[in-house]
Amino acid sequence: MRVTIISIPVRDQEKALQFYTEKLGFLKNKDQPLGGGNRWLTVVSKDDPDGLEILLEPAPNHFEPCKVFQDALQEAGVPYTQFDVDSVDAEYDRLTKLGVEFRVQPKVYDNTVKYAIFNDTCGNYIQLVENL
């Protein structure tokens, strides 16, 4: 058994695609219409294009429990998921210059990790993590 795809709920797939590709640097991988204006829309890391896919899932628009969960996480300031990076400081500087809004600036936790949390503009906080 292996993990090949994860999903991140987004409220606007096109806006999410632009953010995840233009700001975060992911590559569009799959884009297939599903009907009703929805798409099977995935992105992959430019550093590992054959690796894990992220599905930009429009569930909050069609499944109320997903929207409630997403709202609750954001209200509590809890990240939906995390992305590992080589340098949180470098990513923070790069993304800040691109206009990405951070909820938490880079911080060290327990001398083992550095992290920062940003808003993906699509209903989620995402945490960046660097192992120290």
PDB file of C-alpha atoms in Angstrom:
ATOM      1  CA  MET A   1       0.000   0.000   0.000  1.00  0.00           C
ATOM      2  CA  ARG A   2       1.235   3.518  -0.773  1.00  0.00           C
ATOM      3  CA  VAL A   3      -0.082   7.038  -0.742  1.00  0.00           C
ATOM      4  CA  THR A   4      -0.246   8.620  -4.197  1.00  0.00           C
ATOM      5  CA  ILE A   5      -2.697  11.488  -3.733  1.00  0.00           C
ATOM      6  CA  ILE A   6      -3.946  13.726  -0.932  1.00  0.00           C
ATOM      7  CA  SER A   7      -6.721  16.271  -1.180  1.00  0.00           C
ATOM      8  CA  ILE A   8      -6.934  19.819   0.070  1.00  0.00           C
ATOM      9  CA  PRO A   9     -10.425  21.337   0.156  1.00  0.00           C
ATOM     10  CA  VAL A  10     -10.670  24.570  -1.826  1.00  0.00           C
ATOM     11  CA  ARG A  11     -13.585  26.874  -2.466  1.00  0.00           C
ATOM     12  CA  ASP A  12     -12.432  28.054  -5.879  1.00  0.00           C
ATOM     13  CA  GLN A  13     -10.430  25.606  -7.949  1.00  0.00           C
ATOM     14  CA  GLU A  14      -9.128  28.168 -10.440  1.00  0.00           C
ATOM     15  CA  LYS A  15      -7.985  30.527  -7.694  1.00  0.00           C
ATOM     16  CA  ALA A  16      -6.368  27.565  -5.909  1.00  0.00           C
ATOM     17  CA  LEU A  17      -4.600  26.476  -9.098  1.00  0.00           C
ATOM     18  CA  GLN A  18      -3.172  29.961  -9.569  1.00  0.00           C
ATOM     19  CA  PHE A  19      -2.037  30.180  -5.935  1.00  0.00           C
ATOM     20  CA  TYR A  20      -0.497  26.711  -5.777  1.00  0.00           C
ATOM     21  CA  THR A  21       1.333  27.102  -9.106  1.00  0.00           C
ATOM     22  CA  GLU A  22       2.201  30.816  -9.282  1.00  0.00           C
ATOM     23  CA  LYS A  23       2.944  31.419  -5.590  1.00  0.00           C
ATOM     24  CA  LEU A  24       3.961  28.033  -4.184  1.00  0.00           C
ATOM     25  CA  GLY A  25       5.631  26.729  -7.337  1.00  0.00           C
ATOM     26  CA  PHE A  26       3.732  23.475  -7.819  1.00  0.00           C
ATOM     27  CA  LEU A  27       3.101  22.160 -11.340  1.00  0.00           C
ATOM     28  CA  LYS A  28      -0.351  21.411 -12.739  1.00  0.00           C
ATOM     29  CA  ASN A  29      -0.554  17.668 -13.299  1.00  0.00           C
ATOM     30  CA  LYS A  30      -4.132  16.658 -14.128  1.00  0.00           C
ATOM     31  CA  ASP A  31      -7.082  18.791 -15.150  1.00  0.00           C
ATOM     32  CA  GLN A  32     -10.169  16.847 -16.198  1.00  0.00           C
ATOM     33  CA  PRO A  33     -13.727  18.202 -16.190  1.00  0.00           C
ATOM     34  CA  LEU A  34     -16.139  16.388 -13.886  1.00  0.00           C
ATOM     35  CA  GLY A  35     -19.316  18.280 -14.712  1.00  0.00           C
ATOM     36  CA  GLY A  36     -21.081  21.036 -12.860  1.00  0.00           C
ATOM     37  CA  GLY A  37     -18.023  23.260 -13.221  1.00  0.00           C
ATOM     38  CA  ASN A  38     -15.897  20.898 -11.119  1.00  0.00           C
ATOM     39  CA  ARG A  39     -12.558  19.414 -12.174  1.00  0.00           C
ATOM     40  CA  TRP A  40     -10.244  16.592 -11.174  1.00  0.00           C
ATOM     41  CA  LEU A  41      -7.428  19.061 -10.659  1.00  0.00           C
ATOM     42  CA  THR A  42      -4.074  17.993  -9.248  1.00  0.00           C
ATOM     43  CA  VAL A  43      -0.699  19.614  -8.730  1.00  0.00           C
ATOM     44  CA  VAL A  44       2.700  18.101  -7.980  1.00  0.00           C
ATOM     45  CA  SER A  45       5.957  19.349  -6.553  1.00  0.00           C
ATOM     46  CA  LYS A  46       8.361  20.648  -9.188  1.00  0.00           C
ATOM     47  CA  ASP A  47      11.073  18.862  -7.170  1.00  0.00           C
ATOM     48  CA  ASP A  48       9.243  15.501  -7.441  1.00  0.00           C
ATOM     49  CA  PRO A  49       6.861  15.596 -10.435  1.00  0.00           C
ATOM     50  CA  ASP A  50       6.342  11.817 -10.303  1.00  0.00           C
ATOM     51  CA  GLY A  51       5.615  11.890  -6.583  1.00  0.00           C
ATOM     52  CA  LEU A  52       2.567  12.607  -4.470  1.00  0.00           C
ATOM     53  CA  GLU A  53      -0.276  14.524  -6.131  1.00  0.00           C
ATOM     54  CA  ILE A  54      -2.360  17.155  -4.357  1.00  0.00           C
ATOM     55  CA  LEU A  55      -6.009  17.160  -5.413  1.00  0.00           C
ATOM     56  CA  LEU A  56      -7.512  20.653  -5.212  1.00  0.00           C
ATOM     57  CA  GLU A  57     -10.864  19.321  -4.012  1.00  0.00           C
ATOM     58  CA  PRO A  58     -14.009  21.484  -4.413  1.00  0.00           C
ATOM     59  CA  ALA A  59     -15.834  19.612  -1.614  1.00  0.00           C
ATOM     60  CA  PRO A  60     -16.601  22.700   0.540  1.00  0.00           C
ATOM     61  CA  ASN A  61     -18.844  23.946  -2.280  1.00  0.00           C
ATOM     62  CA  HIS A  62     -20.954  20.764  -2.359  1.00  0.00           C
ATOM     63  CA  PHE A  63     -20.628  19.017   0.988  1.00  0.00           C
ATOM     64  CA  GLU A  64     -21.627  21.137   3.979  1.00  0.00           C
ATOM     65  CA  PRO A  65     -19.741  19.060   6.607  1.00  0.00           C
ATOM     66  CA  CYS A  66     -16.504  19.705   4.695  1.00  0.00           C
ATOM     67  CA  LYS A  67     -17.189  23.439   4.669  1.00  0.00           C
ATOM     68  CA  VAL A  68     -17.994  23.408   8.409  1.00  0.00           C
ATOM     69  CA  PHE A  69     -14.765  21.508   9.152  1.00  0.00           C
ATOM     70  CA  GLN A  70     -12.702  23.849   6.983  1.00  0.00           C
ATOM     71  CA  ASP A  71     -14.273  26.917   8.649  1.00  0.00           C
ATOM     72  CA  ALA A  72     -13.635  25.478  12.123  1.00  0.00           C
ATOM     73  CA  LEU A  73      -9.970  24.772  11.377  1.00  0.00           C
ATOM     74  CA  GLN A  74      -9.442  28.248   9.999  1.00  0.00           C
ATOM     75  CA  GLU A  75     -11.271  29.923  12.890  1.00  0.00           C
ATOM     76  CA  ALA A  76      -9.067  28.001  15.346  1.00  0.00           C
ATOM     77  CA  GLY A  77      -5.944  28.844  13.344  1.00  0.00           C
ATOM     78  CA  VAL A  78      -5.148  25.170  12.777  1.00  0.00           C
ATOM     79  CA  PRO A  79      -3.311  24.268   9.553  1.00  0.00           C
ATOM     80  CA  TYR A  80      -5.068  21.853   7.219  1.00  0.00           C
ATOM     81  CA  THR A  81      -1.758  20.215   6.291  1.00  0.00           C
ATOM     82  CA  GLN A  82       1.957  20.862   6.199  1.00  0.00           C
ATOM     83  CA  PHE A  83       4.660  21.042   3.562  1.00  0.00           C
ATOM     84  CA  ASP A  84       8.266  20.276   4.442  1.00  0.00           C
ATOM     85  CA  VAL A  85      10.868  22.740   3.168  1.00  0.00           C
ATOM     86  CA  ASP A  86      14.648  22.988   3.340  1.00  0.00           C
ATOM     87  CA  SER A  87      14.500  26.487   4.844  1.00  0.00           C
ATOM     88  CA  VAL A  88      11.427  28.045   6.419  1.00  0.00           C
ATOM     89  CA  ASP A  89      13.169  31.434   6.465  1.00  0.00           C
ATOM     90  CA  ALA A  90      13.927  31.310   2.736  1.00  0.00           C
ATOM     91  CA  GLU A  91      10.361  30.227   1.862  1.00  0.00           C
ATOM     92  CA  TYR A  92       8.914  32.866   4.186  1.00  0.00           C
ATOM     93  CA  ASP A  93      10.982  35.582   2.478  1.00  0.00           C
ATOM     94  CA  ARG A  94      10.133  34.311  -1.027  1.00  0.00           C
ATOM     95  CA  LEU A  95       6.410  33.955  -0.354  1.00  0.00           C
ATOM     96  CA  THR A  96       6.123  37.248   1.533  1.00  0.00           C
ATOM     97  CA  LYS A  97       7.588  39.021  -1.512  1.00  0.00           C
ATOM     98  CA  LEU A  98       4.859  37.347  -3.600  1.00  0.00           C
ATOM     99  CA  GLY A  99       2.158  38.734  -1.299  1.00  0.00           C
ATOM    100  CA  VAL A 100       1.377  35.544   0.642  1.00  0.00           C
ATOM    101  CA  GLU A 101      -0.221  36.324   4.018  1.00  0.00           C
ATOM    102  CA  PHE A 102       1.326  34.547   6.991  1.00  0.00           C
ATOM    103  CA  ARG A 103      -0.638  33.865  10.152  1.00  0.00           C
ATOM    104  CA  VAL A 104       2.510  32.759  12.013  1.00  0.00           C
ATOM    105  CA  GLN A 105       5.963  34.051  11.156  1.00  0.00           C
ATOM    106  CA  PRO A 106       8.900  31.617  11.374  1.00  0.00           C
ATOM    107  CA  LYS A 107       9.280  30.168  14.876  1.00  0.00           C
ATOM    108  CA  VAL A 108      11.399  27.438  16.408  1.00  0.00           C
ATOM    109  CA  TYR A 109       9.638  24.736  18.400  1.00  0.00           C
ATOM    110  CA  ASP A 110      11.544  22.674  20.966  1.00  0.00           C
ATOM    111  CA  ASN A 111      14.831  23.211  19.075  1.00  0.00           C
ATOM    112  CA  THR A 112      13.749  20.452  16.669  1.00  0.00           C
ATOM    113  CA  VAL A 113      11.680  22.206  13.995  1.00  0.00           C
ATOM    114  CA  LYS A 114      11.101  25.640  12.573  1.00  0.00           C
ATOM    115  CA  TYR A 115       7.649  26.402  11.233  1.00  0.00           C
ATOM    116  CA  ALA A 116       5.483  29.129   9.748  1.00  0.00           C
ATOM    117  CA  ILE A 117       1.798  29.164   8.804  1.00  0.00           C
ATOM    118  CA  PHE A 118       0.274  30.895   5.769  1.00  0.00           C
ATOM    119  CA  ASN A 119      -3.186  31.410   4.280  1.00  0.00           C
ATOM    120  CA  ASP A 120      -3.673  29.644   0.940  1.00  0.00           C
ATOM    121  CA  THR A 121      -6.498  32.090   0.024  1.00  0.00           C
ATOM    122  CA  CYS A 122      -8.828  29.133  -0.576  1.00  0.00           C
ATOM    123  CA  GLY A 123     -10.021  28.452   2.973  1.00  0.00           C
ATOM    124  CA  ASN A 124      -6.953  26.815   4.528  1.00  0.00           C
ATOM    125  CA  TYR A 125      -3.943  27.544   6.636  1.00  0.00           C
ATOM    126  CA  ILE A 126      -0.884  25.587   5.524  1.00  0.00           C
ATOM    127  CA  GLN A 127       2.147  25.000   7.742  1.00  0.00           C
ATOM    128  CA  LEU A 128       5.704  25.018   6.433  1.00  0.00           C
ATOM    129  CA  VAL A 129       8.115  22.851   8.451  1.00  0.00           C
ATOM    130  CA  GLU A 130      11.891  22.625   8.509  1.00  0.00           C
ATOM    131  CA  ASN A 131      13.541  19.913  10.591  1.00  0.00           C
ATOM    132  CA  LEU A 132      16.481  21.365  12.510  1.00  0.00           C
TER     133      LEU A 132
END
